[in-house]
């Protein structure tokens, strides 16, 4: 029945500030859609950004997101980028299990406290 994830949503304090962070740190493309909504596009996916209270059908709160993003970069390259951007690593590199098997992951938080995991399949 289900083939893929099209998008996920992160609740943030300031969608424009969050867009700048993800563009700078993870090379995502900030985009605007609908009636001024903000999102981040990468590959064939996107992350929609919403401010607190914007969506009343869910129980979102700022900083509750937890995403695993797949990269082709080595752990050394990811760590170098994070260090250059002044991002504190929470954990990693560490071996975890992804949807397709073992992955090497590096964890950090975005400015709103969402946990971001950047992983490479071994």
PDB file of N, CA and C in Angstrom, residues 21-28 69 71 73-94 104-111 114-119:
ATOM      1  N   UNK A  21      19.034  27.656   8.395  1.00  0.00           N
ATOM      2  CA  UNK A  21      19.877  26.674   9.069  1.00  0.00           C
ATOM      3  C   UNK A  21      20.036  25.415   8.217  1.00  0.00           C
ATOM      4  N   UNK A  22      18.945  24.854   7.745  1.00  0.00           N
ATOM      5  CA  UNK A  22      19.011  23.616   6.970  1.00  0.00           C
ATOM      6  C   UNK A  22      19.686  23.827   5.615  1.00  0.00           C
ATOM      7  N   UNK A  23      19.527  24.992   5.030  1.00  0.00           N
ATOM      8  CA  UNK A  23      20.228  25.291   3.772  1.00  0.00           C
ATOM      9  C   UNK A  23      21.736  25.378   4.016  1.00  0.00           C
ATOM     10  N   UNK A  24      22.124  26.069   5.077  1.00  0.00           N
ATOM     11  CA  UNK A  24      23.537  26.285   5.373  1.00  0.00           C
ATOM     12  C   UNK A  24      24.232  25.006   5.828  1.00  0.00           C
ATOM     13  N   UNK A  25      23.600  24.240   6.707  1.00  0.00           N
ATOM     14  CA  UNK A  25      24.250  23.083   7.316  1.00  0.00           C
ATOM     15  C   UNK A  25      24.092  21.817   6.480  1.00  0.00           C
ATOM     16  N   UNK A  26      22.931  21.624   5.858  1.00  0.00           N
ATOM     17  CA  UNK A  26      22.647  20.365   5.164  1.00  0.00           C
ATOM     18  C   UNK A  26      22.377  20.518   3.666  1.00  0.00           C
ATOM     19  N   UNK A  27      22.630  21.692   3.115  1.00  0.00           N
ATOM     20  CA  UNK A  27      22.460  21.933   1.675  1.00  0.00           C
ATOM     21  C   UNK A  27      21.046  21.675   1.164  1.00  0.00           C
ATOM     22  N   UNK A  28      20.033  21.849   2.004  1.00  0.00           N
ATOM     23  CA  UNK A  28      18.648  21.707   1.560  1.00  0.00           C
ATOM     24  C   UNK A  28      18.199  22.999   0.897  1.00  0.00           C
ATOM     25  N   UNK A  69      18.300  11.327   8.291  1.00  0.00           N
ATOM     26  CA  UNK A  69      18.557  11.709   6.908  1.00  0.00           C
ATOM     27  C   UNK A  69      19.737  10.915   6.381  1.00  0.00           C
ATOM     28  N   UNK A  71      22.900  10.202   3.850  1.00  0.00           N
ATOM     29  CA  UNK A  71      23.902  10.939   3.091  1.00  0.00           C
ATOM     30  C   UNK A  71      24.833   9.973   2.372  1.00  0.00           C
ATOM     31  N   UNK A  73      27.917  11.217   2.042  1.00  0.00           N
ATOM     32  CA  UNK A  73      29.160  11.727   2.612  1.00  0.00           C
ATOM     33  C   UNK A  73      29.704  10.764   3.660  1.00  0.00           C
ATOM     34  N   UNK A  74      31.013  10.754   3.829  1.00  0.00           N
ATOM     35  CA  UNK A  74      31.636   9.977   4.899  1.00  0.00           C
ATOM     36  C   UNK A  74      31.354  10.653   6.241  1.00  0.00           C
ATOM     37  N   UNK A  75      31.531   9.904   7.315  1.00  0.00           N
ATOM     38  CA  UNK A  75      31.364  10.483   8.653  1.00  0.00           C
ATOM     39  C   UNK A  75      32.323  11.647   8.862  1.00  0.00           C
ATOM     40  N   UNK A  76      33.558  11.501   8.360  1.00  0.00           N
ATOM     41  CA  UNK A  76      34.547  12.576   8.502  1.00  0.00           C
ATOM     42  C   UNK A  76      34.071  13.850   7.813  1.00  0.00           C
ATOM     43  N   UNK A  77      33.485  13.709   6.630  1.00  0.00           N
ATOM     44  CA  UNK A  77      32.981  14.887   5.907  1.00  0.00           C
ATOM     45  C   UNK A  77      31.821  15.537   6.651  1.00  0.00           C
ATOM     46  N   UNK A  78      30.912  14.724   7.188  1.00  0.00           N
ATOM     47  CA  UNK A  78      29.779  15.261   7.949  1.00  0.00           C
ATOM     48  C   UNK A  78      30.288  15.977   9.200  1.00  0.00           C
ATOM     49  N   UNK A  79      31.189  15.336   9.935  1.00  0.00           N
ATOM     50  CA  UNK A  79      31.738  15.955  11.146  1.00  0.00           C
ATOM     51  C   UNK A  79      32.459  17.256  10.833  1.00  0.00           C
ATOM     52  N   UNK A  80      33.176  17.296   9.734  1.00  0.00           N
ATOM     53  CA  UNK A  80      33.880  18.508   9.326  1.00  0.00           C
ATOM     54  C   UNK A  80      32.894  19.642   9.043  1.00  0.00           C
ATOM     55  N   UNK A  81      31.822  19.339   8.317  1.00  0.00           N
ATOM     56  CA  UNK A  81      30.806  20.360   8.023  1.00  0.00           C
ATOM     57  C   UNK A  81      30.169  20.869   9.304  1.00  0.00           C
ATOM     58  N   UNK A  82      29.804  19.963  10.195  1.00  0.00           N
ATOM     59  CA  UNK A  82      29.169  20.375  11.446  1.00  0.00           C
ATOM     60  C   UNK A  82      30.115  21.238  12.273  1.00  0.00           C
ATOM     61  N   UNK A  83      31.384  20.854  12.339  1.00  0.00           N
ATOM     62  CA  UNK A  83      32.370  21.647  13.090  1.00  0.00           C
ATOM     63  C   UNK A  83      32.528  23.034  12.476  1.00  0.00           C
ATOM     64  N   UNK A  84      32.608  23.091  11.163  1.00  0.00           N
ATOM     65  CA  UNK A  84      32.763  24.372  10.468  1.00  0.00           C
ATOM     66  C   UNK A  84      31.577  25.299  10.734  1.00  0.00           C
ATOM     67  N   UNK A  85      30.393  24.715  10.896  1.00  0.00           N
ATOM     68  CA  UNK A  85      29.185  25.505  11.136  1.00  0.00           C
ATOM     69  C   UNK A  85      28.899  25.722  12.623  1.00  0.00           C
ATOM     70  N   UNK A  86      29.784  25.211  13.484  1.00  0.00           N
ATOM     71  CA  UNK A  86      29.620  25.418  14.925  1.00  0.00           C
ATOM     72  C   UNK A  86      28.498  24.583  15.529  1.00  0.00           C
ATOM     73  N   UNK A  87      28.214  23.428  14.928  1.00  0.00           N
ATOM     74  CA  UNK A  87      27.140  22.566  15.411  1.00  0.00           C
ATOM     75  C   UNK A  87      27.727  21.529  16.368  1.00  0.00           C
ATOM     76  N   UNK A  88      27.157  21.430  17.567  1.00  0.00           N
ATOM     77  CA  UNK A  88      27.606  20.461  18.564  1.00  0.00           C
ATOM     78  C   UNK A  88      27.026  19.085  18.256  1.00  0.00           C
ATOM     79  N   UNK A  89      27.895  18.095  18.144  1.00  0.00           N
ATOM     80  CA  UNK A  89      27.468  16.717  17.922  1.00  0.00           C
ATOM     81  C   UNK A  89      26.986  16.146  19.245  1.00  0.00           C
ATOM     82  N   UNK A  90      25.807  15.552  19.240  1.00  0.00           N
ATOM     83  CA  UNK A  90      25.221  14.942  20.431  1.00  0.00           C
ATOM     84  C   UNK A  90      25.734  13.520  20.613  1.00  0.00           C
ATOM     85  N   UNK A  91      25.878  12.791  19.492  1.00  0.00           N
ATOM     86  CA  UNK A  91      26.365  11.418  19.536  1.00  0.00           C
ATOM     87  C   UNK A  91      26.877  11.033  18.155  1.00  0.00           C
ATOM     88  N   UNK A  92      27.919  10.195  18.142  1.00  0.00           N
ATOM     89  CA  UNK A  92      28.378   9.637  16.884  1.00  0.00           C
ATOM     90  C   UNK A  92      29.780  10.054  16.524  1.00  0.00           C
ATOM     91  N   UNK A  93      30.265   9.381  15.508  1.00  0.00           N
ATOM     92  CA  UNK A  93      29.610   8.361  14.715  1.00  0.00           C
ATOM     93  C   UNK A  93      29.348   7.098  15.536  1.00  0.00           C
ATOM     94  N   UNK A  94      28.174   6.505  15.297  1.00  0.00           N
ATOM     95  CA  UNK A  94      27.750   5.311  16.000  1.00  0.00           C
ATOM     96  C   UNK A  94      26.973   4.430  15.035  1.00  0.00           C
ATOM     97  N   UNK A 104      25.826   4.140   9.766  1.00  0.00           N
ATOM     98  CA  UNK A 104      26.674   4.896  10.682  1.00  0.00           C
ATOM     99  C   UNK A 104      26.041   6.273  10.822  1.00  0.00           C
ATOM    100  N   UNK A 105      25.737   6.665  12.062  1.00  0.00           N
ATOM    101  CA  UNK A 105      24.951   7.869  12.309  1.00  0.00           C
ATOM    102  C   UNK A 105      25.690   8.894  13.153  1.00  0.00           C
ATOM    103  N   UNK A 106      25.378  10.145  12.875  1.00  0.00           N
ATOM    104  CA  UNK A 106      25.852  11.288  13.651  1.00  0.00           C
ATOM    105  C   UNK A 106      24.618  12.099  14.028  1.00  0.00           C
ATOM    106  N   UNK A 107      24.495  12.424  15.314  1.00  0.00           N
ATOM    107  CA  UNK A 107      23.323  13.128  15.825  1.00  0.00           C
ATOM    108  C   UNK A 107      23.677  14.552  16.259  1.00  0.00           C
ATOM    109  N   UNK A 108      22.764  15.482  15.996  1.00  0.00           N
ATOM    110  CA  UNK A 108      22.869  16.851  16.490  1.00  0.00           C
ATOM    111  C   UNK A 108      21.469  17.436  16.567  1.00  0.00           C
ATOM    112  N   UNK A 109      21.356  18.603  17.189  1.00  0.00           N
ATOM    113  CA  UNK A 109      20.063  19.278  17.294  1.00  0.00           C
ATOM    114  C   UNK A 109      20.032  20.503  16.405  1.00  0.00           C
ATOM    115  N   UNK A 110      18.866  20.785  15.835  1.00  0.00           N
ATOM    116  CA  UNK A 110      18.694  22.033  15.097  1.00  0.00           C
ATOM    117  C   UNK A 110      18.437  23.154  16.104  1.00  0.00           C
ATOM    118  N   UNK A 111      18.327  24.403  15.671  1.00  0.00           N
ATOM    119  CA  UNK A 111      18.149  25.508  16.623  1.00  0.00           C
ATOM    120  C   UNK A 111      16.893  25.407  17.485  1.00  0.00           C
ATOM    121  N   UNK A 114      15.042  20.031  17.623  1.00  0.00           N
ATOM    122  CA  UNK A 114      14.740  18.789  16.916  1.00  0.00           C
ATOM    123  C   UNK A 114      16.010  17.959  16.769  1.00  0.00           C
ATOM    124  N   UNK A 115      15.900  16.641  16.978  1.00  0.00           N
ATOM    125  CA  UNK A 115      17.043  15.753  16.871  1.00  0.00           C
ATOM    126  C   UNK A 115      17.226  15.347  15.407  1.00  0.00           C
ATOM    127  N   UNK A 116      18.398  15.620  14.862  1.00  0.00           N
ATOM    128  CA  UNK A 116      18.703  15.304  13.477  1.00  0.00           C
ATOM    129  C   UNK A 116      19.794  14.247  13.464  1.00  0.00           C
ATOM    130  N   UNK A 117      19.538  13.172  12.748  1.00  0.00           N
ATOM    131  CA  UNK A 117      20.486  12.061  12.581  1.00  0.00           C
ATOM    132  C   UNK A 117      20.887  12.032  11.110  1.00  0.00           C
ATOM    133  N   UNK A 118      22.162  12.182  10.831  1.00  0.00           N
ATOM    134  CA  UNK A 118      22.677  12.084   9.456  1.00  0.00           C
ATOM    135  C   UNK A 118      23.413  10.760   9.377  1.00  0.00           C
ATOM    136  N   UNK A 119      22.982   9.903   8.460  1.00  0.00           N
ATOM    137  CA  UNK A 119      23.460   8.524   8.417  1.00  0.00           C
ATOM    138  C   UNK A 119      23.929   8.121   7.026  1.00  0.00           C
TER     139      UNK A 119
END
